[in-house]
PDB file of C-alpha atoms in Angstrom:
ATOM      1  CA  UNK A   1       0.000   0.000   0.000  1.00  0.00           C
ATOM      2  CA  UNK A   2       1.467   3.375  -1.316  1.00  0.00           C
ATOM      3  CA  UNK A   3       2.301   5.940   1.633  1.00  0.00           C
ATOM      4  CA  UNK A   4       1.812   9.739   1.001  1.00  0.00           C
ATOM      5  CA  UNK A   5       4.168  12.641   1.834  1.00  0.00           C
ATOM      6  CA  UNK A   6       5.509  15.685   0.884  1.00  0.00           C
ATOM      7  CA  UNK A   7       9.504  14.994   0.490  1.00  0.00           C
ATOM      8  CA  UNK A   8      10.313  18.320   2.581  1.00  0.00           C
ATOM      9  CA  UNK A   9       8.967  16.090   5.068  1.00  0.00           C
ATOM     10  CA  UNK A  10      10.810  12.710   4.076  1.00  0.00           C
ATOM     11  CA  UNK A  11      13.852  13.780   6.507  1.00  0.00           C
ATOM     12  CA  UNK A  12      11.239  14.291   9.470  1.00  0.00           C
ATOM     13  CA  UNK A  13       9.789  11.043   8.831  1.00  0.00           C
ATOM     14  CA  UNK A  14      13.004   9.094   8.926  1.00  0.00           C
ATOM     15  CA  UNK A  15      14.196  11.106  11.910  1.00  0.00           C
ATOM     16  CA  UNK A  16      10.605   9.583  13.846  1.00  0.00           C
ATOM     17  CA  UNK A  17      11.244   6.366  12.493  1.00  0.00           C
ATOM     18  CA  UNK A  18      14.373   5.652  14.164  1.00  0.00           C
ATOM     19  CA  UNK A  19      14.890   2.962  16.535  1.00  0.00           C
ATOM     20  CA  UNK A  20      15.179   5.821  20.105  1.00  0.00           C
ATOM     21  CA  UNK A  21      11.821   7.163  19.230  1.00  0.00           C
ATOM     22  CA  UNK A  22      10.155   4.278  18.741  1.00  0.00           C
ATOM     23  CA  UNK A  23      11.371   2.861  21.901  1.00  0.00           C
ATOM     24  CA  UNK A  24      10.395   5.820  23.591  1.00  0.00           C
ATOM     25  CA  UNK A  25       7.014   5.443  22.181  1.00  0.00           C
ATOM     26  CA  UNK A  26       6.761   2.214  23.259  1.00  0.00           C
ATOM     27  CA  UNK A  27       8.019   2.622  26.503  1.00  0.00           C
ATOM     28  CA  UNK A  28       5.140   5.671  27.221  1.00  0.00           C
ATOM     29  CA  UNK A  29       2.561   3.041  25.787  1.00  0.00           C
ATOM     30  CA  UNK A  30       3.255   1.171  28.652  1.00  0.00           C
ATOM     31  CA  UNK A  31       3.457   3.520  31.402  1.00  0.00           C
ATOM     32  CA  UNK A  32       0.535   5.545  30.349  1.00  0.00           C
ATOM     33  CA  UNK A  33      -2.041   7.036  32.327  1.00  0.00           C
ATOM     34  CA  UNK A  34      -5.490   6.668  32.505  1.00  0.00           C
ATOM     35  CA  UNK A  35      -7.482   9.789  32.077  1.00  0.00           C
ATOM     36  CA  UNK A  36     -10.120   8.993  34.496  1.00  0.00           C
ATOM     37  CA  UNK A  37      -8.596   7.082  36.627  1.00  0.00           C
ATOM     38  CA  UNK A  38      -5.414   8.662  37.109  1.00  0.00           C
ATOM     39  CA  UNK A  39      -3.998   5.129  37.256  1.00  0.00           C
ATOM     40  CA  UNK A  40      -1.322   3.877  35.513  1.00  0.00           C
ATOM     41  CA  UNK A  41      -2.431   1.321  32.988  1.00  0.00           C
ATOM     42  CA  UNK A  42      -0.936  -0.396  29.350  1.00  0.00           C
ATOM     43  CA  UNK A  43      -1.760   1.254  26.207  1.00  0.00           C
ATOM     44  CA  UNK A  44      -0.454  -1.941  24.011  1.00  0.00           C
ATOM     45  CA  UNK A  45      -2.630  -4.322  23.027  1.00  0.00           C
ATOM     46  CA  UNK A  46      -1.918  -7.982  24.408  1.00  0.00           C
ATOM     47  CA  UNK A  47      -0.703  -9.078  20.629  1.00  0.00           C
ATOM     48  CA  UNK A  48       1.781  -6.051  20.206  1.00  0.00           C
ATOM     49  CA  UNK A  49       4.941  -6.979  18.480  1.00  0.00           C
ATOM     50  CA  UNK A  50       7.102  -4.519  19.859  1.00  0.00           C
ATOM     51  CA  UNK A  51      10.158  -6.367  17.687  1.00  0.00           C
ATOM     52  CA  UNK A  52       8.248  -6.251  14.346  1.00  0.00           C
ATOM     53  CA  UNK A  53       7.628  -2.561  15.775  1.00  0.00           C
ATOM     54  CA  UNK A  54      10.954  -1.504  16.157  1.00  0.00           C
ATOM     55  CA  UNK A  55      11.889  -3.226  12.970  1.00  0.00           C
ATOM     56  CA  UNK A  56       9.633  -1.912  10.546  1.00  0.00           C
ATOM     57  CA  UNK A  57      11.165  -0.796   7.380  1.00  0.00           C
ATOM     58  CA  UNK A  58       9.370   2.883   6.245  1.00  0.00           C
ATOM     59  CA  UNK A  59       7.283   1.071   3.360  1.00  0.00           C
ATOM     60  CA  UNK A  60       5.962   2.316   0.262  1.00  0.00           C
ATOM     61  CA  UNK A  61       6.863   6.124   0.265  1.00  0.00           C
ATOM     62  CA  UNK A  62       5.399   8.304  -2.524  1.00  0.00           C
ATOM     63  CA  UNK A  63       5.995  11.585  -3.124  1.00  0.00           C
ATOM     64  CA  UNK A  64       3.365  14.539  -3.076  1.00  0.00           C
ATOM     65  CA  UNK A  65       3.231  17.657  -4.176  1.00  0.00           C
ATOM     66  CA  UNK A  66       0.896  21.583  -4.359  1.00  0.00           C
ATOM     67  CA  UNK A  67      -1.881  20.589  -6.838  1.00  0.00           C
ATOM     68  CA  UNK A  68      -1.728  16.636  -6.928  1.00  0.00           C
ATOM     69  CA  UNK A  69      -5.166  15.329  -6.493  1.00  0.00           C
ATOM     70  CA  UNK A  70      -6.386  12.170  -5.001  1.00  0.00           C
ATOM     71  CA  UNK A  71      -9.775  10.661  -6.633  1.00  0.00           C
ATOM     72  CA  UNK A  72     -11.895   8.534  -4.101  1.00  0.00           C
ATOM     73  CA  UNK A  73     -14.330   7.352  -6.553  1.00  0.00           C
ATOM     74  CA  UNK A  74     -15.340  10.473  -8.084  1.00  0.00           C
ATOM     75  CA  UNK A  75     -14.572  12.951  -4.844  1.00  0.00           C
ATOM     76  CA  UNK A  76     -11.187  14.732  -5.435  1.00  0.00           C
ATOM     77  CA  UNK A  77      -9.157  15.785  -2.708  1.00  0.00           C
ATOM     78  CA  UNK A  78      -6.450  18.898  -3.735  1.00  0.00           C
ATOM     79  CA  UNK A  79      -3.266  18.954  -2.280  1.00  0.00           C
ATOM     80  CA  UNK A  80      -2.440  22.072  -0.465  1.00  0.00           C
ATOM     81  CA  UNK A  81       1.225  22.896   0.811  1.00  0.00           C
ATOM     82  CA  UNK A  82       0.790  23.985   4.290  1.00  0.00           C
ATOM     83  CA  UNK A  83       4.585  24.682   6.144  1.00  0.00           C
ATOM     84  CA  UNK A  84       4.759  25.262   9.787  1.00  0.00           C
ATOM     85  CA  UNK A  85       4.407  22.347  11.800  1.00  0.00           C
ATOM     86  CA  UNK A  86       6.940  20.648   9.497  1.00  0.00           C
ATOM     87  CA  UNK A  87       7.908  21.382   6.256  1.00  0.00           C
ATOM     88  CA  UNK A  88       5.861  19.573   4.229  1.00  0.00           C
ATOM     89  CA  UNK A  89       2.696  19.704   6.115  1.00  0.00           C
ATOM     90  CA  UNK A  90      -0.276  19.485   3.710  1.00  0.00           C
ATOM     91  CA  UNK A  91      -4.053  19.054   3.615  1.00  0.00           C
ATOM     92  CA  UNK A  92      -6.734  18.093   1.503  1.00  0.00           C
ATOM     93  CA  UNK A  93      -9.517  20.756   0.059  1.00  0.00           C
ATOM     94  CA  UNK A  94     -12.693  19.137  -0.849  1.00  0.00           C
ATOM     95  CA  UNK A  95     -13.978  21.722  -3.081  1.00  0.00           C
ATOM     96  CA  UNK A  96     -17.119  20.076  -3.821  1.00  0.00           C
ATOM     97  CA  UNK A  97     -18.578  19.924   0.073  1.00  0.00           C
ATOM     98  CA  UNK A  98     -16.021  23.197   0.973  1.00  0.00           C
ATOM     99  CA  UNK A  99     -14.259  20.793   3.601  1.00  0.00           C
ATOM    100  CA  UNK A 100     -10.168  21.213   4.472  1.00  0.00           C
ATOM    101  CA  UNK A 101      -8.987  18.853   5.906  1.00  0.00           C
ATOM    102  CA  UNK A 102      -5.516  20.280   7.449  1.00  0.00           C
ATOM    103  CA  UNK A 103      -4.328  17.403   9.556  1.00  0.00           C
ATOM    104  CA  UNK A 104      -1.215  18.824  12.119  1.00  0.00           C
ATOM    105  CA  UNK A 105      -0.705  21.847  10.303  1.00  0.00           C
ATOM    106  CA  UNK A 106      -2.905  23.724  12.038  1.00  0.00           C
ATOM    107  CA  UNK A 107      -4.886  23.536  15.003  1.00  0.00           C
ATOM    108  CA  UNK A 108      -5.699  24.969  18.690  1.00  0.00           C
ATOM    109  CA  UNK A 109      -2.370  24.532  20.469  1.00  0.00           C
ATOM    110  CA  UNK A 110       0.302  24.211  17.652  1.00  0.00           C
ATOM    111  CA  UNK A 111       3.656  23.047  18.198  1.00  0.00           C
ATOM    112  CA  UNK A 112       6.430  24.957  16.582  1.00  0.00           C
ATOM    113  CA  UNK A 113       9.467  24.090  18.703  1.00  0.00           C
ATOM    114  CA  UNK A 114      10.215  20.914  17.446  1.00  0.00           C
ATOM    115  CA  UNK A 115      13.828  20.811  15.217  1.00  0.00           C
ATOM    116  CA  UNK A 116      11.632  20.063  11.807  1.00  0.00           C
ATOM    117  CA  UNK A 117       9.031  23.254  12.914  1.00  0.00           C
ATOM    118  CA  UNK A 118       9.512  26.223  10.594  1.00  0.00           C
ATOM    119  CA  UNK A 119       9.572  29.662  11.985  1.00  0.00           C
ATOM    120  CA  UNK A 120       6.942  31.517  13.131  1.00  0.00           C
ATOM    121  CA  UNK A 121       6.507  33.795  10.051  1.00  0.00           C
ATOM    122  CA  UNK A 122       6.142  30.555   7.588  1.00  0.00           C
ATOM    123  CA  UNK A 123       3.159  29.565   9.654  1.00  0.00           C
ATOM    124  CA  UNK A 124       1.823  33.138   9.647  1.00  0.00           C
ATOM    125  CA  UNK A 125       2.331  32.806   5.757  1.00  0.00           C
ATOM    126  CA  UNK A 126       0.201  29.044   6.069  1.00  0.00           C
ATOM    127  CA  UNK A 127      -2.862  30.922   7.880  1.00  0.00           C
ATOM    128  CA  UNK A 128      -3.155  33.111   5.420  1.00  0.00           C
ATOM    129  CA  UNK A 129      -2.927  31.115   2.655  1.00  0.00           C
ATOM    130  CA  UNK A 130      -5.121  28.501   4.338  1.00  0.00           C
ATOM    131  CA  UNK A 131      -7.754  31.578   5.207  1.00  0.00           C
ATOM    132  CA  UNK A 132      -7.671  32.528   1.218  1.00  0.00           C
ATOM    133  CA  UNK A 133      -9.181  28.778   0.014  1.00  0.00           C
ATOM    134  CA  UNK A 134     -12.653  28.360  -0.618  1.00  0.00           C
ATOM    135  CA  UNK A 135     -14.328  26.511   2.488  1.00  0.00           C
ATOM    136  CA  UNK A 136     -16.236  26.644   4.724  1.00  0.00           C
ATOM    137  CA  UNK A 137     -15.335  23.009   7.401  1.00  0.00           C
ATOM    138  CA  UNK A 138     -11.956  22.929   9.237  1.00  0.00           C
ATOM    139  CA  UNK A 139     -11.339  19.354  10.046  1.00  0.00           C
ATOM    140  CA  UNK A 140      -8.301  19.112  11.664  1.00  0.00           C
ATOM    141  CA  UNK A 141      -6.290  16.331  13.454  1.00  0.00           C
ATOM    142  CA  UNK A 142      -6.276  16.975  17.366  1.00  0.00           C
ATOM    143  CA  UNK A 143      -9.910  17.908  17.546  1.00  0.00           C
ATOM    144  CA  UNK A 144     -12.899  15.173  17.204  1.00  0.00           C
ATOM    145  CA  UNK A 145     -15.638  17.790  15.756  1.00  0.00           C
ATOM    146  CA  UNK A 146     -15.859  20.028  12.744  1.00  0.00           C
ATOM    147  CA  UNK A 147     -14.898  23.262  13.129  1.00  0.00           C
ATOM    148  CA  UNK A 148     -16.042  26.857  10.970  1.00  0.00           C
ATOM    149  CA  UNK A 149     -12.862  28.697   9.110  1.00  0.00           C
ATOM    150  CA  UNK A 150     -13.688  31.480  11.403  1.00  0.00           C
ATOM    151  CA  UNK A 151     -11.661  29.756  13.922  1.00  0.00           C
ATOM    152  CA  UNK A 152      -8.122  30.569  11.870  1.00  0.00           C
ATOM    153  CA  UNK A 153      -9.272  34.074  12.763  1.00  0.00           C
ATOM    154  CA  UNK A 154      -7.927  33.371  16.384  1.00  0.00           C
ATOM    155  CA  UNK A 155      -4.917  31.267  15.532  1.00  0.00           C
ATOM    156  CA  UNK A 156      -4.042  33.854  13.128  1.00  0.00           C
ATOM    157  CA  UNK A 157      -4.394  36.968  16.164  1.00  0.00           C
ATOM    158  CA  UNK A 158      -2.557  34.538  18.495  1.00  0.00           C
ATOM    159  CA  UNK A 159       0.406  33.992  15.818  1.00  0.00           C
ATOM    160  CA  UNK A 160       0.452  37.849  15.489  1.00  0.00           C
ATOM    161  CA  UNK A 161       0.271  38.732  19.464  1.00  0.00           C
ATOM    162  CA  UNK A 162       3.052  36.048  20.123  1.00  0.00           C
ATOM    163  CA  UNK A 163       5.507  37.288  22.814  1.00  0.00           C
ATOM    164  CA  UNK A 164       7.737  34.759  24.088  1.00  0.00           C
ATOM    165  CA  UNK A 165       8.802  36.389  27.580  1.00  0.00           C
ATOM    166  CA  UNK A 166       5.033  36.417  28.120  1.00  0.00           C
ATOM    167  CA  UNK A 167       4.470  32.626  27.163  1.00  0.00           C
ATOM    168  CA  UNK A 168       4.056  29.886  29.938  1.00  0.00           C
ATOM    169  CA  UNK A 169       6.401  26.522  30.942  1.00  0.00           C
ATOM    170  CA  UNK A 170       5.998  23.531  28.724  1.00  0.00           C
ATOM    171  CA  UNK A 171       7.357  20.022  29.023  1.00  0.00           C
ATOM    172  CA  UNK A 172       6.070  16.800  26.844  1.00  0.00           C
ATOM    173  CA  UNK A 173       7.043  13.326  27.557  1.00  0.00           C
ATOM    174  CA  UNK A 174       8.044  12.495  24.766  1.00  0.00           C
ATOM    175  CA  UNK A 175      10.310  15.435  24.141  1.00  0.00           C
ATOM    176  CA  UNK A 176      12.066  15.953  27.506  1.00  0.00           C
ATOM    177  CA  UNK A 177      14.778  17.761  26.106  1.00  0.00           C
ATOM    178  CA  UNK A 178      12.299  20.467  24.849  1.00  0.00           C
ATOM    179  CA  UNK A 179      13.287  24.456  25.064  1.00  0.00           C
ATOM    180  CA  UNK A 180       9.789  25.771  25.263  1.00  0.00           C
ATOM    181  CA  UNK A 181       7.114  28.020  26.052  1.00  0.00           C
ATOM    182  CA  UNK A 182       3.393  27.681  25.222  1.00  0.00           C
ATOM    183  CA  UNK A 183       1.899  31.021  24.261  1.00  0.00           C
ATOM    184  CA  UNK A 184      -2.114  31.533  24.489  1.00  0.00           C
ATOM    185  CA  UNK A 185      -4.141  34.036  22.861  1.00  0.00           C
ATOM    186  CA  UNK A 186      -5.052  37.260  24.983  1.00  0.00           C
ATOM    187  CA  UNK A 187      -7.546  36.646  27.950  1.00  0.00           C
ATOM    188  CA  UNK A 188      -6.746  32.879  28.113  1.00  0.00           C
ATOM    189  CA  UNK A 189      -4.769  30.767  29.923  1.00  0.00           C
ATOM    190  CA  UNK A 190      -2.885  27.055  29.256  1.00  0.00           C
ATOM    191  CA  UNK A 191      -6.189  25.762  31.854  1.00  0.00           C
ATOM    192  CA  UNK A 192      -8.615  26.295  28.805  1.00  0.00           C
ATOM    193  CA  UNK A 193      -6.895  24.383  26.474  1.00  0.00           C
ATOM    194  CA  UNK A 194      -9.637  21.270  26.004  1.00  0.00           C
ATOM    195  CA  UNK A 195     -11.811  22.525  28.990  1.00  0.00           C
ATOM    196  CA  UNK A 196     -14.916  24.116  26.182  1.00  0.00           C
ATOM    197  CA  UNK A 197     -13.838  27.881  26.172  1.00  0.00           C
ATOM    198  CA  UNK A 198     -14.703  29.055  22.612  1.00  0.00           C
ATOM    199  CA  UNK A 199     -11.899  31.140  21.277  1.00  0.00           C
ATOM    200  CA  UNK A 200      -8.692  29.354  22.725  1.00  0.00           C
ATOM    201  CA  UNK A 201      -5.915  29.219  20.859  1.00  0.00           C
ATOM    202  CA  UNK A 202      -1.640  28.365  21.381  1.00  0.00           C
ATOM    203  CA  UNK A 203       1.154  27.725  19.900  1.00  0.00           C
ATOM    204  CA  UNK A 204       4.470  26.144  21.622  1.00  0.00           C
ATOM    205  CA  UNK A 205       7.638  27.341  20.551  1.00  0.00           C
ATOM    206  CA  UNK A 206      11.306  27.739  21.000  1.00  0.00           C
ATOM    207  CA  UNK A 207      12.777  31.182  20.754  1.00  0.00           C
ATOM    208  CA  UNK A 208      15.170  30.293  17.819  1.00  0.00           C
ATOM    209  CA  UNK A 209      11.868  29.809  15.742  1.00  0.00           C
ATOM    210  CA  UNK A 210      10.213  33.714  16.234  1.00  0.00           C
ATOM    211  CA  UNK A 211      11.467  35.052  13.183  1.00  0.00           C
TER     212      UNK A 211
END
């Protein structure tokens, strides 16, 4: 089975597909956390191969590009370059239904700190650009509903307001060597993120990448 991607992000993906993060993923799988319980439990299922895991080759990689268009029976699905996240983020415009589907290149609390993130200004650039297409659904990776386009309104002000001295701790699991600080758009605060406030918005980002 063929395998999608951008090749500004082929790097990235080989970089994730090495053997330390995958045992790192592995080894939160099995010290995770339930969410309601608080209690540690084991995210693997009881047949997990961690060995066939680990040794994986990457597979069928294909190459995609700014225009390419999948057909699913008759419903065609644009390609649209969207940088930030990484540098080959894309996502899908359904013209027909006015649906973009943007995956991780944008959402409510975007990371740009990671070594593969582009600068601040390229994802100011993507927002824009993203803004300008003809839709009217934001389906996006991190969040389970539908969302209007009027919501890249807010991660556009918070990309614009950004002031790292003003931005809050961050730490992630499964990058402990982060250099970070989560910034939230004006009148919120990191507690909103997932609690139901309409209007939140973040990015996390390293200093180096505010330019």
């Amino acid at each position: 089975m063929p395998i999608y991607i951008h090749p500004a992000d082929l790097p990235v993906l080989r970089d994730h597909h090495g053997s330390y993060r995958k045992k790192l993923a592995v080894q939160m799988a099995m010290n995770a956390v339930d969410p309601l319980t608080g209690q540690p439990v084991n995210a693997l299922k009881s047949d997990f191969d961690a060995r066939q895991y680990l040794e994986r080759p990457l597979g069928n990689l294909r190459e995609v590009r700014q225009g390419d268009v999948f057909d699913l029976g008759g419903k065609q699905l644009e390609v649209i370059e969207v940088p930030g996240h990484t540098p080959g983020s894309i996502g899908l415009l359904y013209r027909e239904e006015k649906i973009f589907y943007a995956g991780d290149s944008m959402n409510d609390d975007l990371w740009l700190f990671l070594p593969e993130a582009c600068p601040l200004s390229v994802y100011k650039e993507t927002l824009k650009k993203a803004w300008e297409l003809d839709f009217d659904t934001l389906i996006m990776s991190h969040t389970p509903q539908p969302l209007p386009k009027k919501v890249l309104l807010d991660y556009m002000e918070t990309a614009e307001q950004l002031d790292y001295s003003k931005g809050y701790p961050f730490s992630a699991p499964l990058t402990p060597e982060a250099n970070a600080r989560r910034f939230v758009r004006e009148g919120f605060t990191p507690e909103d993120m997932g609690n139901g406030k309409t209007g939140y918005a973040g990015i996390v980002i390293s200093e180096e990448k505010i330019c």
